Coordinates of C-alpha atoms in Angstrom, one line a residue:
M1 CA 26.0 86.8 -196.9
N2 CA 30.0 87.2 -196.3
S3 CA 31.3 83.6 -194.7
T4 CA 33.0 83.8 -191.4
T5 CA 37.2 83.2 -191.4
P6 CA 38.5 81.0 -189.1
R7 CA 40.0 84.2 -187.7
Q8 CA 36.8 85.4 -186.7
L9 CA 35.5 81.6 -185.6
K10 CA 38.4 81.8 -183.4
S11 CA 37.2 84.9 -181.6
F12 CA 33.5 84.0 -181.3
G13 CA 35.4 81.1 -179.1
D14 CA 36.6 83.6 -176.6
Q15 CA 34.6 85.0 -174.1
D16 CA 36.1 88.4 -174.0
G17 CA 35.4 89.1 -178.3
A18 CA 31.5 87.4 -177.9
D19 CA 30.8 90.4 -175.3
Q20 CA 32.2 92.6 -177.3
I21 CA 30.6 92.1 -180.4
C22 CA 27.3 91.8 -178.2
N23 CA 28.0 95.5 -177.1
K24 CA 28.4 96.7 -179.8
S25 CA 25.7 95.4 -181.8
I26 CA 22.2 93.7 -180.7
V27 CA 19.8 91.8 -183.4
V28 CA 16.4 91.4 -182.1
P29 CA 14.6 88.5 -184.5
N30 CA 11.6 89.7 -185.9
R31 CA 9.7 87.0 -184.5
V32 CA 10.3 87.9 -180.9
V33 CA 7.5 90.8 -181.3
A34 CA 5.3 87.9 -182.7
L35 CA 6.2 85.8 -179.7
A36 CA 3.9 88.2 -177.0
N37 CA 0.8 87.0 -178.6
S38 CA -1.6 88.0 -175.0
F39 CA -0.7 89.3 -171.6
E40 CA -1.9 87.2 -169.1
K41 CA -2.4 88.9 -165.0
K42 CA -2.1 86.7 -161.9
D43 CA -2.1 87.8 -158.3
R44 CA -0.3 90.7 -158.6
S45 CA 2.0 90.3 -161.6
L46 CA 1.0 90.2 -165.7
Y47 CA 2.7 87.7 -167.4
V48 CA 4.0 87.9 -171.5
K49 CA 2.5 85.0 -172.9
S50 CA 5.3 84.0 -175.4
Q51 CA 7.4 80.8 -176.3
I52 CA 10.9 81.9 -175.3
P53 CA 11.1 82.5 -172.0
T54 CA 11.0 86.3 -170.2
D55 CA 14.0 87.2 -169.0
L56 CA 13.5 90.7 -167.3
C57 CA 11.3 91.7 -164.2
I58 CA 10.2 94.5 -164.0
Q59 CA 7.7 96.3 -160.8
V60 CA 5.6 99.4 -160.6
D61 CA 4.1 99.9 -157.6
D62 CA 3.0 96.9 -156.3
I63 CA 2.5 94.8 -159.8
T64 CA 5.1 92.7 -161.4
F65 CA 5.9 92.4 -165.2
Q66 CA 7.4 89.8 -166.6
A67 CA 8.5 91.1 -169.9
H68 CA 11.4 90.5 -172.7
K69 CA 14.5 92.8 -172.2
F70 CA 14.8 92.9 -175.8
P71 CA 11.7 94.8 -177.1
L72 CA 12.2 97.5 -174.5
I73 CA 16.1 98.4 -175.1
S74 CA 15.3 98.6 -178.6
K75 CA 12.3 101.1 -177.9
C76 CA 13.2 102.7 -174.9
G77 CA 16.5 105.0 -173.7
Y78 CA 16.3 104.4 -170.6
M79 CA 16.7 100.6 -170.6
S80 CA 19.9 100.8 -172.7
S81 CA 21.1 103.7 -170.7
I82 CA 21.3 101.7 -167.3
E83 CA 22.9 98.4 -165.6
L84 CA 20.6 95.6 -165.1
Q85 CA 20.7 93.4 -161.8
T86 CA 21.1 90.2 -162.5
S87 CA 19.0 87.9 -159.9
A88 CA 20.2 85.5 -158.4
S89 CA 19.7 82.5 -160.5
E90 CA 21.6 84.6 -163.1
N91 CA 18.2 84.0 -165.4
E92 CA 16.5 86.7 -165.6
Y93 CA 17.5 90.6 -164.9
R94 CA 15.5 92.5 -162.4
L95 CA 14.6 96.5 -162.5
K96 CA 12.5 98.8 -160.0
L97 CA 10.6 102.1 -161.7
E98 CA 10.1 104.1 -158.8
N99 CA 7.3 107.3 -159.3
F100 CA 7.0 106.0 -162.1
P101 CA 4.6 108.7 -164.1
G102 CA 1.1 107.2 -164.4
G103 CA 1.8 103.8 -162.6
A104 CA 1.3 100.2 -163.7
E105 CA -1.9 101.1 -165.5
T106 CA 0.3 103.2 -167.6
F107 CA 3.3 100.8 -167.6
E108 CA 1.5 98.3 -169.7
T109 CA 0.4 100.4 -172.0
V110 CA 4.0 101.2 -172.5
L111 CA 4.8 97.8 -172.4
K112 CA 2.1 97.2 -174.7
F113 CA 3.4 99.2 -177.2
C114 CA 6.9 98.6 -177.2
Y115 CA 5.5 94.8 -178.4
G116 CA 3.6 96.2 -181.2
F117 CA 0.4 96.6 -180.3
P118 CA -2.4 98.8 -181.3
L119 CA -1.7 102.4 -178.5
D120 CA -5.5 103.5 -178.0
L121 CA -4.5 107.3 -177.4
N122 CA -7.3 109.0 -176.3
P123 CA -7.9 111.8 -174.0
L124 CA -8.0 110.0 -170.3
N125 CA -4.5 108.5 -171.3
V126 CA -2.8 111.2 -173.4
A127 CA -1.0 112.8 -170.3
S128 CA -0.1 109.8 -168.5
L129 CA 1.7 107.7 -171.7
R130 CA 3.8 111.3 -172.7
C131 CA 4.8 111.6 -169.2
A132 CA 6.0 107.7 -169.1
S133 CA 7.6 108.4 -172.4
E134 CA 10.0 110.8 -171.3
F135 CA 10.5 109.1 -168.2
L136 CA 11.6 106.0 -170.6
Y137 CA 13.6 108.7 -173.2
M138 CA 11.4 106.7 -176.2
T139 CA 12.9 109.3 -179.0
E140 CA 12.6 109.0 -182.2
E141 CA 16.7 108.1 -182.0
F142 CA 15.4 104.6 -181.5
E143 CA 12.7 104.3 -183.5
D144 CA 11.1 105.9 -185.7
G145 CA 7.3 107.0 -185.0
N146 CA 8.0 106.2 -181.3
L147 CA 5.7 107.0 -178.4
I148 CA 7.4 110.7 -177.8
S149 CA 6.1 111.9 -181.0
K150 CA 2.7 109.8 -181.0
T151 CA 1.7 111.3 -178.0
E152 CA 2.7 114.5 -178.6
A153 CA 1.2 114.7 -182.0
F154 CA -1.9 113.7 -180.8
L155 CA -1.8 116.4 -177.8
T156 CA -1.3 119.1 -180.6
F157 CA -3.6 118.1 -183.2
V158 CA -6.3 116.4 -181.1
V159 CA -6.9 117.0 -177.7
L160 CA -5.6 120.9 -178.1
T161 CA -9.0 121.2 -180.6
S162 CA -11.8 120.8 -178.6
W163 CA -11.9 122.6 -175.0
R164 CA -13.3 119.3 -173.0
D165 CA -11.0 117.1 -174.5
T166 CA -8.7 120.0 -172.9
F167 CA -10.6 119.7 -169.9
T168 CA -9.7 116.1 -169.5
V169 CA -6.5 116.5 -169.9
L170 CA -6.0 118.5 -167.0
K171 CA -7.9 116.9 -164.7
S172 CA -5.8 113.9 -165.4
C173 CA -2.1 115.7 -164.8
A174 CA -3.3 116.3 -160.8
N175 CA -0.5 113.2 -159.8
L176 CA 1.9 113.6 -163.2
S177 CA 3.8 116.8 -161.1
P178 CA 6.1 117.3 -161.6
W179 CA 6.5 115.8 -165.0
S180 CA 2.6 117.4 -166.7
E181 CA 4.5 120.7 -165.2
N182 CA 7.8 120.8 -166.9
L183 CA 6.6 119.4 -170.6
Q184 CA 4.1 122.5 -170.7
I185 CA 1.2 120.1 -170.5
V186 CA -0.9 122.0 -167.8
R187 CA 0.5 125.3 -170.2
R188 CA -1.1 124.3 -172.5
C189 CA -4.3 123.4 -171.5
C190 CA -4.9 126.6 -169.6
D191 CA -3.9 128.4 -172.8
L192 CA -6.8 127.0 -174.0
L193 CA -9.5 126.9 -171.1
A194 CA -8.6 130.9 -170.4
W195 CA -9.0 131.5 -174.6
K196 CA -12.7 129.6 -174.5
A197 CA -13.6 131.8 -171.5
C198 CA -12.4 134.6 -173.3
N199 CA -13.9 134.6 -176.2
D200 CA -17.5 133.1 -175.5
D201 CA -19.6 135.4 -174.4
N202 CA -22.3 134.2 -174.8
I203 CA -22.1 130.4 -172.4
P204 CA -25.5 129.1 -172.3
E205 CA -26.3 128.8 -168.3
N206 CA -28.6 125.2 -168.9
V207 CA -27.2 123.1 -171.0
E208 CA -28.5 119.7 -171.5
S209 CA -27.7 116.3 -169.5
N210 CA -25.3 115.0 -171.6
E211 CA -23.3 118.3 -171.6
R212 CA -21.6 120.3 -169.1
C213 CA -21.0 124.4 -169.6
L214 CA -17.1 125.3 -169.8
Y215 CA -17.5 128.0 -166.7
S216 CA -19.0 125.0 -164.6
D217 CA -15.9 122.8 -165.4
I218 CA -13.7 124.8 -165.0
A219 CA -14.1 125.6 -161.2
S220 CA -14.4 121.4 -161.0
L221 CA -10.8 121.8 -161.1
Q222 CA -8.3 121.6 -158.1
S223 CA -7.1 123.8 -156.8
D224 CA -4.0 124.4 -158.1
H225 CA -4.7 124.4 -161.7
F226 CA -8.1 126.0 -161.0
M227 CA -5.8 129.0 -160.3
R228 CA -3.3 128.8 -163.1
V229 CA -6.5 129.5 -165.4
I230 CA -7.6 132.1 -163.5
M231 CA -4.7 133.9 -163.5
T232 CA -4.8 133.2 -167.2
I233 CA -7.9 134.6 -168.3
Q234 CA -6.2 137.0 -166.0
A235 CA -3.5 137.7 -168.0
R236 CA -5.6 138.1 -171.0
R237 CA -7.2 141.0 -169.7
A238 CA -11.1 139.5 -170.0
K239 CA -14.2 141.0 -169.0
P240 CA -14.6 141.1 -164.7
E241 CA -18.1 140.0 -164.9
I242 CA -16.3 136.1 -166.5
I243 CA -14.0 136.0 -164.1
G244 CA -16.4 136.5 -160.7
K245 CA -18.9 134.0 -162.5
I246 CA -16.2 131.3 -162.7
I247 CA -15.2 132.6 -158.9
T248 CA -18.5 132.1 -157.9
K249 CA -19.2 128.7 -159.0
Y250 CA -16.1 127.3 -157.7
A251 CA -17.0 128.8 -154.8
E252 CA -20.4 127.2 -154.6
K253 CA -18.5 123.7 -155.3
W254 CA -15.9 123.5 -153.5
L255 CA -16.8 126.1 -150.3
P256 CA -19.5 125.4 -147.4
L257 CA -20.6 128.7 -147.6
I258 CA -22.8 129.3 -144.5
D259 CA -26.5 129.3 -144.8
E260 CA -29.1 132.6 -144.4
D261 CA -31.5 130.7 -141.7
L262 CA -27.9 130.4 -139.5
E263 CA -29.5 127.2 -137.9
G264 CA -27.1 125.5 -135.9
I265 CA -25.0 129.2 -134.9
R266 CA -28.6 130.6 -132.9
G267 CA -27.1 128.8 -130.1
Y268 CA -23.6 129.8 -130.0
G269 CA -22.2 129.4 -126.5
S270 CA -25.1 127.1 -125.6
V271 CA -24.5 123.4 -124.6
K272 CA -25.7 122.0 -127.9
N273 CA -23.9 124.0 -130.6
E274 CA -21.4 121.3 -131.3
L275 CA -24.0 118.9 -132.4
T276 CA -26.5 121.4 -134.8
F277 CA -22.7 123.4 -136.0
S278 CA -22.0 119.8 -136.7
I279 CA -24.6 119.0 -138.8
K280 CA -23.9 121.9 -140.4
R281 CA -20.5 121.1 -141.6
E282 CA -22.0 117.4 -143.6
K283 CA -20.9 119.4 -146.8
T284 CA -17.6 120.0 -145.7
E285 CA -16.8 116.5 -144.7
E286 CA -18.7 115.0 -147.5
I287 CA -16.1 117.0 -149.7
G288 CA -13.6 116.0 -148.0
L289 CA -11.5 118.3 -147.8
G290 CA -10.3 120.1 -143.5
S291 CA -10.6 123.4 -141.8
E292 CA -6.8 123.9 -143.8
E293 CA -7.6 123.4 -147.2
Q294 CA -10.7 125.2 -146.6
K295 CA -9.1 128.0 -145.4
G296 CA -6.6 127.7 -148.7
I297 CA -9.2 127.3 -150.7
I298 CA -10.6 131.3 -149.7
E299 CA -7.6 132.8 -149.5
S300 CA -6.8 132.2 -153.3
L301 CA -10.6 132.9 -154.3
V302 CA -9.8 135.9 -152.4
S303 CA -6.4 136.8 -154.2
V304 CA -8.1 136.2 -157.4
L305 CA -11.1 138.4 -157.1
P306 CA -11.8 141.8 -160.0
P307 CA -10.5 144.9 -158.6
Q308 CA -13.9 146.2 -160.1
S309 CA -17.2 146.9 -158.6
G310 CA -19.9 144.6 -159.6
A311 CA -17.7 141.4 -160.3
V312 CA -19.1 139.4 -158.0
S313 CA -22.4 140.2 -156.1
C314 CA -22.3 141.3 -152.7
Q315 CA -24.2 138.3 -151.3
F316 CA -21.6 136.8 -151.7
L317 CA -18.9 138.9 -150.7
L318 CA -20.7 138.2 -147.5
K319 CA -21.7 134.7 -147.6
L320 CA -17.5 134.8 -148.2
L321 CA -17.0 136.7 -145.5
K322 CA -18.5 134.5 -143.0
T323 CA -16.9 131.8 -144.5
A324 CA -14.0 134.0 -144.2
I325 CA -14.6 133.9 -140.7
V326 CA -15.7 130.6 -139.6
Y327 CA -12.2 129.5 -141.1
S328 CA -10.1 132.2 -139.0
A329 CA -8.8 133.4 -142.4
S330 CA -6.4 136.3 -141.9
P331 CA -6.9 139.5 -140.6
A332 CA -6.0 141.0 -144.0
L333 CA -7.9 139.2 -145.8
V334 CA -11.2 140.4 -143.8
S335 CA -10.6 143.0 -144.0
D336 CA -10.3 143.1 -147.5
L337 CA -13.8 141.5 -148.0
E338 CA -15.1 143.8 -145.7
K339 CA -13.9 146.8 -147.4
R340 CA -15.7 145.2 -150.8
I341 CA -18.8 144.8 -148.6
G342 CA -18.1 148.6 -148.2
M343 CA -18.8 149.7 -151.4
A344 CA -21.5 147.5 -152.4
L345 CA -23.8 147.4 -149.5
E346 CA -26.5 149.3 -150.9
D347 CA -26.8 145.7 -152.4
A348 CA -27.2 144.0 -148.9
N349 CA -29.9 142.5 -146.8
V350 CA -30.7 141.9 -143.3
C351 CA -29.8 138.2 -143.5
D352 CA -26.5 138.7 -145.7
L353 CA -25.1 140.7 -142.3
L354 CA -26.2 138.5 -139.9
I355 CA -21.9 137.4 -139.8
P356 CA -22.4 134.3 -136.8
N357 CA -19.5 135.3 -133.9
F358 CA -18.2 131.3 -134.3
K359 CA -14.7 130.1 -135.1
I360 CA -14.0 126.6 -135.9
E361 CA -11.0 126.7 -133.8
D362 CA -13.2 128.3 -130.7
Q363 CA -15.7 124.7 -130.7
R364 CA -13.9 123.4 -128.2
K365 CA -13.3 126.4 -125.9
V366 CA -17.2 126.8 -126.2
A367 CA -17.4 122.9 -124.8
S368 CA -15.7 123.5 -122.0
S369 CA -16.2 126.4 -121.3
P370 CA -19.7 128.3 -119.7
E371 CA -19.1 131.6 -121.5
V372 CA -21.6 133.0 -123.0
Y373 CA -20.9 134.7 -126.7
A374 CA -23.2 137.3 -128.7
I375 CA -24.5 135.5 -132.0
Y376 CA -23.8 137.9 -134.2
N377 CA -20.2 139.8 -135.1
V378 CA -21.2 142.6 -135.0
D379 CA -17.8 144.7 -134.8
V380 CA -17.2 143.3 -138.3
V381 CA -21.2 145.0 -139.2
H382 CA -19.9 148.2 -137.9
R383 CA -16.9 149.2 -139.7
I384 CA -18.3 147.6 -143.0
F385 CA -20.4 150.4 -142.9
E386 CA -17.2 152.5 -141.7
Y387 CA -16.0 151.7 -145.4
F388 CA -19.1 152.6 -146.9
L389 CA -18.6 156.7 -145.4
M390 CA -15.3 156.7 -146.5
H391 CA -16.1 155.2 -149.8
E392 CA -19.0 157.7 -150.1
Q393 CA -16.9 160.6 -149.0
Q394 CA -14.2 159.9 -151.8
Q395 CA -16.8 160.1 -153.9
Q396 CA -17.9 163.3 -152.5
Q397 CA -21.7 162.5 -152.0
V398 CA -23.3 162.8 -149.1
P399 CA -24.3 159.6 -146.9
G400 CA -28.0 160.0 -147.2
K401 CA -29.5 157.4 -149.0
P402 CA -32.5 156.0 -147.3
S403 CA -31.7 152.8 -148.5
I404 CA -29.0 152.5 -146.0
S405 CA -30.2 153.6 -143.2
K406 CA -33.2 151.0 -143.5
L407 CA -30.8 148.3 -143.9
L408 CA -29.2 149.6 -140.5
D409 CA -32.2 150.3 -139.0
N410 CA -33.7 146.1 -139.5
Y411 CA -30.2 145.1 -138.9
L412 CA -30.4 146.7 -135.4
A413 CA -33.6 145.0 -135.0
E414 CA -32.3 141.7 -135.6
I415 CA -29.4 142.1 -133.3
A416 CA -31.3 143.8 -130.5
K417 CA -33.1 140.6 -129.6
D418 CA -30.1 139.2 -129.2
P419 CA -29.7 138.9 -125.4
C420 CA -26.3 138.9 -125.0
L421 CA -25.2 142.1 -126.4
H422 CA -24.1 144.6 -124.9
I423 CA -25.7 148.0 -125.1
T424 CA -22.2 149.7 -126.3
K425 CA -22.7 147.9 -129.1
F426 CA -25.6 148.5 -129.9
Q427 CA -25.4 151.6 -129.7
V428 CA -22.3 152.3 -131.6
L429 CA -23.7 150.9 -134.5
A430 CA -26.6 153.0 -134.0
E431 CA -25.0 156.3 -134.2
V432 CA -22.3 155.0 -137.2
L433 CA -24.4 157.2 -139.5
P434 CA -24.4 160.9 -139.8
E435 CA -28.1 162.6 -138.6
N436 CA -29.3 163.8 -142.1
A437 CA -29.0 159.8 -143.4
W438 CA -32.2 159.7 -141.3
K439 CA -35.1 161.0 -142.5
C440 CA -37.5 159.2 -139.9
H441 CA -36.5 157.6 -136.9
D442 CA -39.5 154.6 -136.7
G443 CA -37.2 151.9 -137.5
L444 CA -34.4 153.1 -134.9
Y445 CA -37.2 153.4 -132.0
R446 CA -38.4 149.6 -133.2
A447 CA -34.8 148.7 -132.6
I448 CA -34.0 150.1 -129.7
D449 CA -37.5 149.5 -128.1
M450 CA -36.6 145.6 -129.0
F451 CA -33.3 145.9 -127.1
L452 CA -35.1 147.1 -123.6
K453 CA -37.4 144.3 -124.0
T454 CA -34.7 141.9 -124.5
H455 CA -32.6 143.2 -121.8
P456 CA -35.3 144.1 -119.1
S457 CA -32.9 145.0 -116.3
L458 CA -31.1 147.6 -118.0
S459 CA -30.7 150.7 -115.3
E460 CA -32.3 154.0 -116.0
H461 CA -28.8 155.4 -117.2
D462 CA -27.9 152.2 -119.8
R463 CA -31.9 153.5 -120.9
R464 CA -31.1 156.7 -120.9
R465 CA -28.2 156.5 -122.6
L466 CA -29.8 154.1 -125.1
C467 CA -32.8 156.7 -126.3
K468 CA -30.8 160.0 -126.8
T469 CA -29.1 158.1 -130.2
M470 CA -33.6 158.6 -131.5
N471 CA -34.4 162.0 -132.1
C472 CA -37.9 162.3 -131.3
E473 CA -38.7 165.2 -133.9
K474 CA -38.6 162.7 -136.8
L475 CA -41.3 160.5 -134.7
S476 CA -43.9 159.7 -137.3
L477 CA -47.5 159.9 -135.4
D478 CA -48.1 156.7 -134.7
A479 CA -44.9 155.8 -133.2
C480 CA -45.3 158.9 -131.0
L481 CA -48.6 157.3 -129.6
H482 CA -47.0 154.0 -129.1
A483 CA -43.6 155.6 -127.4
A484 CA -45.9 157.9 -124.7
Q485 CA -47.4 154.4 -123.4
N486 CA -44.1 152.6 -123.4
D487 CA -43.3 151.5 -119.8
R488 CA -39.9 150.6 -121.3
L489 CA -39.1 154.0 -122.4
P490 CA -37.5 156.2 -119.3
L491 CA -39.4 159.2 -117.6
R492 CA -37.8 161.6 -119.4
T493 CA -38.3 160.3 -123.3
I494 CA -41.7 160.1 -122.6
V495 CA -42.9 163.7 -121.2
Q496 CA -40.2 165.2 -124.7
I497 CA -42.6 162.9 -126.8
N498 CA -45.8 163.7 -125.2
T499 CA -44.5 167.2 -125.3
Q500 CA -43.5 166.9 -129.1
V501 CA -47.3 165.3 -130.0
L502 CA -48.9 168.2 -128.1
F503 CA -46.6 170.4 -130.6
S504 CA -47.3 168.6 -133.8
E505 CA -50.8 168.7 -133.1
Q506 CA -51.2 172.8 -131.8
V507 CA -48.7 173.1 -135.6
K508 CA -51.4 170.8 -137.6
M509 CA -54.6 172.8 -136.1
R510 CA -52.9 176.2 -136.9
M511 CA -52.5 174.3 -140.8
M512 CA -55.8 173.7 -141.0
L513 CA -57.3 176.9 -140.4
Q514 CA -54.7 178.6 -142.7
D515 CA -55.8 176.0 -145.1
K516 CA -59.7 176.7 -144.5
K517 CA -61.5 177.7 -147.3
P518 CA -63.6 180.7 -147.4
E519 CA -67.4 180.3 -146.5
T520 CA -70.5 181.1 -149.5
K521 CA -73.0 184.1 -148.3
E522 CA -75.6 181.7 -148.1
E523 CA -74.2 180.5 -144.6
N524 CA -75.8 181.5 -141.0
S525 CA -73.8 184.5 -140.1
E526 CA -74.5 183.4 -136.3
G527 CA -73.4 180.1 -136.8
H528 CA -70.2 181.0 -138.3
E529 CA -69.2 183.2 -136.0
E530 CA -70.1 180.6 -133.0
K531 CA -67.8 178.3 -135.0
L532 CA -64.7 180.5 -135.2
I533 CA -65.5 181.3 -131.0
S534 CA -65.4 177.3 -130.2
K535 CA -62.3 177.0 -132.2
D536 CA -60.5 179.9 -130.4
N537 CA -61.7 178.5 -127.6
E538 CA -60.0 175.2 -128.6
I539 CA -56.7 176.9 -129.7
K540 CA -56.8 178.5 -126.7
T541 CA -57.4 175.2 -124.2
L542 CA -54.7 173.5 -126.2
K543 CA -52.1 176.6 -125.5
E544 CA -53.1 176.6 -121.7
E545 CA -52.7 172.3 -122.0
L546 CA -49.0 172.9 -124.0
E547 CA -47.8 175.4 -120.7
N548 CA -48.8 172.7 -118.3
V549 CA -47.2 170.2 -119.7
K550 CA -44.5 172.1 -120.2
K551 CA -44.5 173.3 -116.0
K552 CA -45.4 169.8 -115.3
M553 CA -42.1 168.3 -117.2
V554 CA -39.5 171.1 -114.6
E555 CA -41.7 169.9 -111.9
I556 CA -40.9 166.1 -112.9
Q557 CA -37.3 166.6 -113.8
N558 CA -36.6 169.0 -110.3
D559 CA -38.5 166.0 -108.6
Y560 CA -36.6 163.2 -110.2
N561 CA -33.2 165.0 -109.8
E562 CA -33.9 165.5 -106.1
L563 CA -35.0 161.9 -105.8
Q564 CA -31.6 160.8 -107.8
G565 CA -29.3 163.1 -105.0
E566 CA -31.2 161.3 -101.9
Y567 CA -31.0 157.9 -103.9
E568 CA -27.3 158.2 -104.0
K569 CA -27.5 159.9 -100.4
L570 CA -28.8 156.8 -98.9
S571 CA -26.9 154.1 -101.2
S572 CA -23.3 155.6 -99.7
K573 CA -24.7 155.5 -95.8
Q574 CA -26.7 152.3 -96.6
K575 CA -29.9 153.9 -95.1
S576 CA -33.6 152.1 -96.2
T577 CA -35.2 153.0 -99.3
Q578 CA -38.2 153.6 -97.6
N579 CA -38.9 158.0 -98.6
W580 CA -37.7 156.6 -101.7
G581 CA -40.8 155.0 -102.4
L582 CA -43.0 157.3 -101.1
R583 CA -41.6 159.6 -103.2
W584 CA -42.2 157.9 -106.3
Q585 CA -45.9 157.1 -105.0
K586 CA -45.9 161.1 -104.9
M587 CA -45.1 161.1 -108.3
K588 CA -47.7 158.1 -109.4
K589 CA -50.0 160.3 -107.6
S590 CA -49.6 163.9 -109.3
F591 CA -49.9 162.4 -112.8
Q592 CA -52.6 160.5 -111.7
I593 CA -54.1 164.0 -110.9
K594 CA -52.9 165.4 -114.0
R595 CA -54.4 163.0 -115.6
E596 CA -58.1 163.2 -113.8
D597 CA -57.7 167.2 -114.5
D598 CA -57.0 166.2 -118.4
E599 CA -60.1 164.3 -118.7
T600 CA -62.5 167.3 -116.6
R601 CA -61.2 169.7 -119.6
D602 CA -61.2 167.6 -122.3
G603 CA -65.2 167.3 -120.9
V604 CA -65.7 170.9 -120.6
R605 CA -64.2 171.9 -124.2
R606 CA -65.8 168.8 -125.8
R607 CA -69.7 170.7 -124.1
S608 CA -68.3 173.7 -125.1
S609 CA -67.4 173.1 -128.6
A610 CA -70.1 172.8 -131.4
R611 CA -69.1 170.3 -134.1
P612 CA -69.1 166.8 -133.0
S613 CA -65.1 166.1 -132.4
T614 CA -62.9 165.1 -129.9
S615 CA -59.9 166.5 -128.7
F616 CA -56.5 165.0 -129.5
R617 CA -55.4 164.8 -125.8
R618 CA -59.0 163.0 -125.2
R619 CA -58.4 160.4 -128.0
M620 CA -54.5 159.7 -126.8
S621 CA -56.2 159.0 -123.0
M622 CA -58.5 157.1 -124.7
S623 CA -56.4 154.8 -126.2

């Protein structure tokens, strides 16, 4: 070593000269690193065990680190670029790191790295250490193999070669924004997961307990990272089934999909509703997401749904629609879901279409208001059927599919049990499909009968209006027999059905006569003639009965019109209704006389007929 000249010694004695030399070159003894044998935690502080007193106090979050200035300055450009503030005693410098990536735990690892301790990199801490090294500017300029190069190499050559490690790193980036975004850590992880999902077509659904499916792992990500992965998958033009499968798994995990049995919602409008519906919201509270968060997730999922039909099931779309309505999603989003369901309506079932007429924002109104609402949202289902008809017209197909008409019949039968459902909504929904969509109206008759049973206070006018939606000519014989004795139906409909029954029986008899095979020559000619005469007499009797019924129907209709007019006059003049009751008794008596005449004819015809058969009219009266 060169000897120091007297002039240099003199300059060392000068304080200004000494500061100038120290600013140009800082020599860190090798034993300074060796002095940090271990770290000791006490209360909310961490101390470096060393023979040399610490001269730097760094605060990260609520943890205080007592360390030396020189090991940090030698590796961190951030430390050397700032002006450290001395304490009152002037024995140590103080520094507070605001918004440090990864917090106190990450800074402890960085501090140990600066003191020369072994660095343990793994997928759980590499993202936070990469962001922290960027925050402290730990580049190669200060030391070869500094923390930035080490963490970047570990990310590139270790993490991004395994989708499981990549998934772990992406989850650890949840609290590292915006550093993880600026350093492209999130983008690189999303790219790898998207590439893996697009290229692995045979990912097993049932895996061992110590392994997890890739789709399930992606579905467990937070909303922003999940959307990044889905958009990356879409940009790679993956199969719609893959995207739909991931979205379905994500919704099953994060959304409280409404249960099929709708327990807790059937009492909507009653006092017990607030309690019963809160039970169904336990899943939402366990996840820890509020109504606004749920609403945001629904809107995000709908925005990334593949436009292709079949990407997601109709059942999933209907569950998503129920949840969107409950959480008061935007009308545009609800309309988009309704259109998608309309295009896949053939795959739906009745339980899926039972959409509750309930919203979270209306829960307080129900508790404070005695108003009673309908259980099911019929307007939404009506729009879904309209979208289905529009889709069928665009495809130039005739909307006469039996599955759709049967679905509507079953749905009408379910909503008819609601005592708060208005007759207009029921009628409009029953008329949404064209006439050629139904081959048989037995299901529609069952729904109408259920509605009349649930609403016994309907007026005669409303009952007639409701029965106009049903075509009596499309009823089966069993349905006609049931309707002929149904007191809930209006009188006009009953007479029309009776006429239809007699006409059908007559046609049936004619067909039987036409299809009858010629008898053999061995049969007695006299017996054959007697049978023919008896059948001719029976046909004549049926014709006479049909004519009589038609005449009676005209008479009853005239009497009914007269009674209706008199009733309106009496109502306007506020007179008693005694004559009204007498007229109805007269009509009842005429029906009894007609029934006795029918029984008499049946007895005569039975005696005159040689064959031991009972006429249809007799069977109907006996039933």
